[in-house]
Short mmCIF file of C-alpha atoms in Angstrom, two decimals:
data_model
loop_
_atom_site.label_atom_id
_atom_site.label_comp_id
_atom_site.label_asym_id
_atom_site.label_seq_id
_atom_site.Cartn_x
_atom_site.Cartn_y
_atom_site.Cartn_z
CA MET A 1 128.24 80.92 84.51
CA SER A 2 126.27 79.12 86.38
CA ASN A 3 122.84 78.52 86.06
CA PRO A 4 119.03 80.43 86.33
CA ILE A 5 117.70 79.55 90.27
CA LYS A 6 114.59 77.54 89.56
CA THR A 7 111.86 79.07 91.12
CA ALA A 8 108.90 78.47 92.30
CA ILE A 9 105.95 81.44 93.54
CA VAL A 10 103.28 79.81 96.41
CA GLY A 11 99.88 81.18 96.16
CA PHE A 12 99.44 83.38 92.61
CA GLY A 13 96.90 86.00 93.94
CA SER A 14 96.69 89.58 92.84
CA VAL A 15 100.28 90.46 94.88
CA ALA A 16 102.33 87.59 93.01
CA GLU A 17 101.15 88.08 89.37
CA LYS A 18 101.64 91.73 89.08
CA MET A 19 104.80 91.80 90.77
CA HIS A 20 106.58 88.80 91.96
CA ALA A 21 106.51 87.40 88.52
CA PRO A 22 106.99 90.12 86.69
CA LEU A 23 110.49 90.77 89.18
CA ILE A 24 111.21 87.38 89.14
CA ASP A 25 110.67 87.11 85.64
CA VAL A 26 113.19 90.13 84.73
CA CYS A 27 115.82 88.85 86.92
CA PRO A 28 118.73 87.11 84.66
CA ASP A 29 119.99 85.33 87.61
CA LEU A 30 116.26 83.85 88.08
CA ASP A 31 114.06 81.20 86.35
CA LEU A 32 110.76 81.47 87.25
CA VAL A 33 109.32 77.31 86.57
CA ALA A 34 106.66 76.82 88.83
CA SER A 35 103.40 77.61 90.79
CA VAL A 36 101.35 76.90 93.20
CA GLU A 37 97.65 77.41 92.61
CA ARG A 38 94.68 75.21 94.08
CA ARG A 39 92.08 76.20 91.31
CA THR A 40 93.97 78.25 88.02
CA ASN A 41 96.67 77.61 86.06
CA ARG A 42 96.81 81.58 85.47
CA CYS A 43 101.31 82.07 85.91
CA GLU A 44 101.68 79.39 83.06
CA GLU A 45 99.29 80.84 81.16
CA LEU A 46 101.73 83.46 81.16
CA TYR A 47 104.89 82.78 81.22
CA GLU A 48 106.52 79.95 79.63
CA GLY A 49 108.07 77.19 81.07
CA VAL A 50 106.18 77.53 84.09
CA THR A 51 104.22 74.12 85.98
CA THR A 52 101.20 74.61 88.26
CA TYR A 53 101.11 72.56 91.40
CA ARG A 54 97.81 72.21 93.32
CA SER A 55 100.12 72.20 96.60
CA LEU A 56 103.23 73.21 98.42
CA GLU A 57 103.40 69.10 99.03
CA GLU A 58 103.07 68.10 95.14
CA LEU A 59 105.83 71.04 94.63
CA LEU A 60 108.25 70.24 96.70
CA ALA A 61 107.40 66.11 95.50
CA ALA A 62 108.12 67.33 92.09
CA ASP A 63 111.14 68.71 93.33
CA ALA A 64 111.17 71.27 90.81
CA ALA A 65 112.57 73.99 92.43
CA ASP A 66 115.32 75.49 94.21
CA LEU A 67 113.95 79.10 95.15
CA ILE A 68 110.00 79.21 97.16
CA ILE A 69 108.38 81.93 97.53
CA ILE A 70 105.31 82.45 99.62
CA THR A 71 102.98 85.07 98.62
CA THR A 72 100.01 83.14 100.79
CA PRO A 73 97.96 84.73 103.78
CA ASN A 74 99.84 85.35 106.82
CA GLU A 75 98.35 82.57 108.80
CA PHE A 76 100.60 80.01 106.02
CA HIS A 77 103.98 81.65 105.82
CA PHE A 78 105.07 79.94 108.78
CA PRO A 79 104.19 75.98 108.39
CA MET A 80 104.99 76.50 104.28
CA ALA A 81 107.92 78.28 105.22
CA LYS A 82 109.18 75.84 107.46
CA GLN A 83 108.28 72.73 105.48
CA CYS A 84 110.59 74.99 102.36
CA LEU A 85 113.85 74.94 104.25
CA ASN A 86 113.24 71.30 105.87
CA SER A 87 112.82 70.10 102.27
CA GLY A 88 115.97 72.07 101.71
CA LYS A 89 114.76 74.74 99.99
CA HIS A 90 115.74 78.89 99.70
CA VAL A 91 112.57 80.77 100.86
CA VAL A 92 111.50 84.12 99.51
CA VAL A 93 108.75 84.73 102.52
CA ASP A 94 106.27 87.89 101.79
CA LYS A 95 106.09 90.74 104.46
CA PRO A 96 105.90 90.42 107.68
CA VAL A 97 107.13 86.88 107.63
CA THR A 98 105.33 85.09 109.89
CA ILE A 99 102.75 86.14 112.28
CA PHE A 100 104.57 85.71 114.98
CA SER A 101 108.36 86.49 116.47
CA HIS A 102 108.74 83.35 117.85
CA GLU A 103 107.76 81.54 114.45
CA ALA A 104 110.25 83.91 112.67
CA GLU A 105 112.95 83.49 115.18
CA GLU A 106 112.25 79.43 114.35
CA LEU A 107 112.57 79.99 110.73
CA HIS A 108 115.81 81.73 111.15
CA LYS A 109 117.29 79.12 113.56
CA LEU A 110 116.18 76.16 110.94
CA ALA A 111 117.41 78.29 107.45
CA GLU A 112 120.99 78.77 109.54
CA LYS A 113 121.01 74.84 110.67
CA LYS A 114 120.81 74.26 107.03
CA GLY A 115 122.69 76.68 105.01
CA LEU A 116 119.65 77.89 103.31
CA ILE A 117 118.52 81.11 102.14
CA CYS A 118 115.49 82.98 103.64
CA SER A 119 114.65 86.32 103.52
CA VAL A 120 111.79 88.62 103.76
CA PHE A 121 109.84 90.68 100.76
CA HIS A 122 110.32 94.12 101.71
CA ASN A 123 110.22 96.04 98.73
CA ARG A 124 108.87 99.29 100.30
CA ARG A 125 112.97 99.82 101.25
CA TYR A 126 113.73 100.69 97.72
CA ASP A 127 110.85 103.09 96.88
CA GLY A 128 112.23 106.12 95.50
CA ASP A 129 111.34 108.27 98.47
CA PHE A 130 112.15 106.64 101.09
CA MET A 131 115.93 105.62 99.27
CA THR A 132 115.81 109.91 99.07
CA LEU A 133 114.85 109.67 103.02
CA GLN A 134 118.00 107.40 103.61
CA LYS A 135 119.96 109.46 101.41
CA LEU A 136 118.80 113.26 103.75
CA VAL A 137 119.32 111.26 107.42
CA ARG A 138 122.91 109.90 105.00
CA GLU A 139 124.20 113.51 104.01
CA GLY A 140 122.62 115.07 108.25
CA ASP A 141 121.70 118.82 105.19
CA LEU A 142 118.87 119.11 107.70
CA GLY A 143 120.65 119.14 110.62
CA ASP A 144 120.18 117.24 113.94
CA LEU A 145 116.97 115.83 114.02
CA VAL A 146 113.75 115.82 115.74
CA TYR A 147 111.22 114.57 113.66
CA LEU A 148 109.90 112.54 111.21
CA GLU A 149 106.30 111.46 110.37
CA SER A 150 105.71 108.24 107.86
CA HIS A 151 101.74 108.21 106.68
CA PHE A 152 100.32 105.12 104.88
CA ASP A 153 96.51 106.54 104.15
CA ARG A 154 93.96 105.39 101.50
CA PHE A 155 90.38 106.01 100.75
CA ARG A 156 88.87 102.59 100.94
CA PRO A 157 85.48 103.03 102.80
CA ASP A 158 84.20 100.11 101.58
CA ILE A 159 85.00 96.13 103.21
CA THR A 160 86.36 94.05 100.55
CA GLU A 161 86.08 90.19 100.44
CA ASN A 162 90.74 90.57 100.84
CA TRP A 163 91.39 88.09 103.66
CA ARG A 164 93.55 91.30 105.59
CA GLU A 165 90.13 92.50 105.70
CA LYS A 166 88.47 89.07 107.25
CA GLU A 167 88.91 87.52 110.82
CA VAL A 168 91.50 85.81 110.11
CA PRO A 169 94.87 85.54 111.66
CA GLY A 170 97.07 87.83 110.58
CA ASN A 171 94.87 90.09 109.26
CA GLY A 172 94.49 94.03 109.40
CA ILE A 173 96.65 96.94 108.37
CA THR A 174 99.10 97.16 111.04
CA PHE A 175 100.83 93.78 109.88
CA ASP A 176 100.26 95.13 106.21
CA LEU A 177 101.31 98.58 106.16
CA GLY A 178 102.99 98.58 109.63
CA SER A 179 105.41 96.81 109.03
CA HIS A 180 107.03 98.67 106.12
CA LEU A 181 106.47 101.60 108.07
CA ILE A 182 108.53 100.13 111.36
CA ASP A 183 110.91 98.34 109.13
CA GLN A 184 112.05 101.87 107.70
CA VAL A 185 111.68 103.46 110.56
CA VAL A 186 114.19 101.09 112.24
CA LEU A 187 116.37 101.21 109.43
CA LEU A 188 116.85 104.26 109.67
CA PHE A 189 117.20 105.06 113.34
CA GLY A 190 117.89 101.04 114.83
CA LEU A 191 116.18 99.97 117.52
CA PRO A 192 113.63 102.71 119.64
CA ASN A 193 113.54 102.77 123.61
CA TRP A 194 109.64 102.70 123.37
CA VAL A 195 106.92 102.16 121.57
CA GLN A 196 103.12 103.64 122.24
CA ALA A 197 100.23 102.95 119.97
CA ASP A 198 97.26 103.73 119.34
CA ILE A 199 95.46 100.77 116.76
CA ARG A 200 91.52 100.40 115.60
CA MET A 201 88.71 99.62 113.89
CA GLN A 202 86.84 102.81 112.02
CA ARG A 203 84.56 101.35 109.31
CA THR A 204 81.39 100.24 109.61
CA GLY A 205 81.38 96.44 109.81
CA ALA A 206 85.37 96.05 110.32
CA VAL A 207 86.58 93.20 111.88
CA ALA A 208 90.23 93.32 111.65
CA ASP A 209 92.12 96.80 112.47
CA ASP A 210 92.25 99.62 109.44
CA TYR A 211 94.28 102.20 110.94
CA PHE A 212 97.50 102.26 113.68
CA ASP A 213 99.34 105.35 115.18
CA ILE A 214 102.80 104.16 116.62
CA ILE A 215 104.76 106.12 118.00
CA LEU A 216 108.73 105.22 118.58
CA ASP A 217 110.62 106.96 120.35
CA TYR A 218 114.55 107.54 120.17
CA GLY A 219 115.24 110.08 123.17
CA SER A 220 116.01 113.44 121.18
CA LEU A 221 114.19 112.38 118.13
CA LYS A 222 110.75 110.85 117.38
CA ALA A 223 109.30 108.83 114.97
CA ARG A 224 105.37 108.38 114.24
CA VAL A 225 103.93 106.05 111.54
CA THR A 226 100.48 105.91 111.12
CA ALA A 227 98.11 104.36 108.25
CA GLY A 228 94.13 104.35 108.19
CA ALA A 229 91.49 103.70 105.72
CA LEU A 230 89.24 106.55 105.57
CA VAL A 231 91.42 109.10 104.75
CA ASN A 232 90.34 111.37 101.98
CA VAL A 233 92.65 114.12 101.83
CA PRO A 234 96.30 114.29 100.75
CA THR A 235 98.71 113.79 103.61
CA PRO A 236 102.27 113.65 103.91
CA LYS A 237 104.12 110.92 102.55
CA PHE A 238 106.98 111.63 104.14
CA LEU A 239 108.00 115.00 107.04
CA LEU A 240 111.09 115.03 108.17
CA LEU A 241 111.95 117.65 111.17
CA GLY A 242 115.69 119.30 111.35
CA LYS A 243 117.22 122.08 113.32
CA ASN A 244 118.57 123.18 109.84
CA GLY A 245 115.42 122.50 107.97
CA SER A 246 112.80 119.78 107.29
CA TYR A 247 111.90 117.68 103.81
CA GLN A 248 107.85 116.96 102.69
CA LYS A 249 106.88 114.10 100.43
CA PHE A 250 103.68 113.65 99.27
CA GLY A 251 102.37 111.28 97.09
CA LEU A 252 103.53 107.21 96.89
CA ASP A 253 106.32 105.57 94.77
CA VAL A 254 105.72 105.34 91.23
CA GLN A 255 106.59 101.43 91.04
CA GLU A 256 103.23 100.06 92.00
CA ALA A 257 100.70 101.87 90.52
CA ALA A 258 103.25 100.93 86.91
CA PHE A 259 102.74 97.14 88.55
CA LYS A 260 99.10 97.68 88.47
CA ALA A 261 98.98 99.25 84.54
CA GLY A 262 100.72 95.63 83.65
CA GLU A 263 104.45 97.71 83.23
CA LYS A 264 107.11 95.56 83.01
CA PRO A 265 110.37 96.71 85.62
CA GLU A 266 113.01 97.27 83.24
CA GLY A 267 114.31 100.16 81.32
CA PRO A 268 115.33 103.63 82.77
CA THR A 269 112.49 104.52 83.49
CA LEU A 270 111.97 102.01 85.68
CA GLY A 271 111.12 103.90 89.37
CA VAL A 272 112.06 107.42 87.68
CA GLU A 273 109.66 110.14 89.36
CA THR A 274 108.66 113.26 87.60
CA GLU A 275 110.00 116.11 88.98
CA GLU A 276 106.47 118.17 89.72
CA LYS A 277 105.75 114.89 92.40
CA TRP A 278 109.93 115.35 94.13
CA GLY A 279 109.48 116.49 97.87
CA LYS A 280 110.41 119.67 98.96
CA ILE A 281 113.63 120.66 101.49
CA PHE A 282 112.44 123.82 103.22
CA LEU A 283 115.45 125.48 104.49
CA SER A 284 115.92 129.03 106.88
CA GLU A 285 116.98 130.77 103.15
CA GLU A 286 115.82 129.16 100.39
CA THR A 287 112.68 126.03 99.74
CA LYS A 288 113.77 123.57 96.77
CA ALA A 289 112.56 120.27 95.43
CA TYR A 290 114.57 117.90 95.75
CA GLU A 291 115.37 114.73 93.15
CA THR A 292 113.97 111.93 94.64
CA ILE A 293 116.30 108.87 93.97
CA PRO A 294 114.21 106.80 91.53
CA GLY A 295 112.90 103.39 92.96
CA ASN A 296 113.67 100.18 92.35
CA TYR A 297 112.37 97.02 93.46
CA ARG A 298 114.66 94.91 91.36
CA ILE A 299 117.37 94.98 93.83
CA LEU A 300 115.23 92.65 96.45
CA TYR A 301 115.56 89.33 94.20
CA GLN A 302 118.91 90.08 92.26
CA ASN A 303 120.48 90.19 96.25
CA VAL A 304 118.67 86.76 96.92
CA ALA A 305 119.68 85.15 94.00
CA ASP A 306 123.23 86.74 94.33
CA ALA A 307 122.83 85.57 97.84
CA ILE A 308 122.32 81.69 97.17
CA SER A 309 124.66 81.11 94.10
CA LYS A 310 127.81 83.54 95.15
CA GLY A 311 127.16 84.29 98.96
CA THR A 312 126.92 88.25 98.61
CA THR A 313 125.54 89.36 101.96
CA LEU A 314 122.19 88.98 102.46
CA PHE A 315 120.64 92.83 102.54
CA ILE A 316 117.16 91.58 103.98
CA THR A 317 117.27 89.51 106.98
CA ILE A 318 115.10 87.44 109.52
CA PRO A 319 116.86 88.53 112.37
CA GLN A 320 115.62 92.49 110.86
CA THR A 321 112.65 91.33 110.96
CA ILE A 322 112.06 89.46 114.01
CA SER A 323 112.24 92.90 115.73
CA VAL A 324 109.86 94.51 113.45
CA LEU A 325 107.44 92.17 114.63
CA LYS A 326 108.75 92.20 118.05
CA ILE A 327 108.01 95.96 117.36
CA ILE A 328 104.14 94.89 116.16
CA GLU A 329 103.71 93.07 118.80
CA ALA A 330 104.00 95.18 121.50
CA SER A 331 101.83 98.04 119.95
CA PHE A 332 99.33 95.31 119.88
CA GLU A 333 99.73 95.44 123.96
CA SER A 334 100.42 99.30 124.05
CA ALA A 335 96.88 99.65 121.94
CA LYS A 336 94.76 97.39 124.31
CA SER A 337 96.39 98.63 127.90
CA GLY A 338 97.31 102.49 126.89
CA ASN A 339 100.93 102.07 127.96
CA ARG A 340 104.01 102.60 126.47
CA ILE A 341 106.25 99.47 125.96
CA SER A 342 109.55 99.68 126.35
CA LYS A 343 112.41 97.78 124.88
CA GLU A 344 113.44 95.57 127.65
CA ASP A 345 109.41 94.53 127.85
CA GLY A 346 109.16 94.06 124.38
CA GLY A 347 112.55 92.15 123.84
CA TRP A 348 113.46 93.61 120.80
#
């Protein structure tokens, strides 16, 4: 039995505290030993055996960890991940990995050259509703599919002090939530033929995009991903239409709310939805509830640990996220020009 992989978190904000650290803590093959925090010692207050460093340079000089998790604002992802890889460290970067696809390509080449794992925290792959959607697509219960609609709507009319809503590189809802929704569609159906996007700032005083509506074309199937900050009405999380029937699902995966409530990600109820929250299948002869597969964000870090220590296949790879970034880049180009951007022009 090998020793757990010494792991450090760079940037111990709310997402790191509420989600990354608990997931690392319950992974038997990872050992949370360090945190980079500029002003606080929050991680070591919460977890025994953690040492706080004031900079990434200080952490790397101490050679305290072999796996480094980067949860800083998007503009710092590329230089920090590059620095870690050059220091011989495995890396997990919060989505969308980098701001520009060419930066992600450079990280991929560097990781391959160094023989290191470089992955991305696309936790929404392990949402229960998305895993259920994957099952429906795989098993073909709805027949030939013609349309997928994917929402991540919220009502947040006031601008906050969060860096994502400030005038900084990599800000806005498209990089934040769009990267998840596009990643899910590409996992389901592959790379689209073309994309067309509408990206806006809808709230008063907004300096970062807070709304997007992106169409991804697959010939006989159309996918639409959308999110907004001024949606004060229930919209379906997923709507999937096929020639034999439809699937509709409301409500977000239950794991995020559990993390925010301080629940530890373990035990038999992890990611389990109550029956009243299940989606429904609408067939010609009947309408029935369709059980949601329990979500499980633990899969992500366990897979990273296995890839490092056992050579297991990595589930979330940089090339996958490069394609997502190129689609995001094409979406901003489309929103600006009003034109469709084809696969050939977008280079994904």
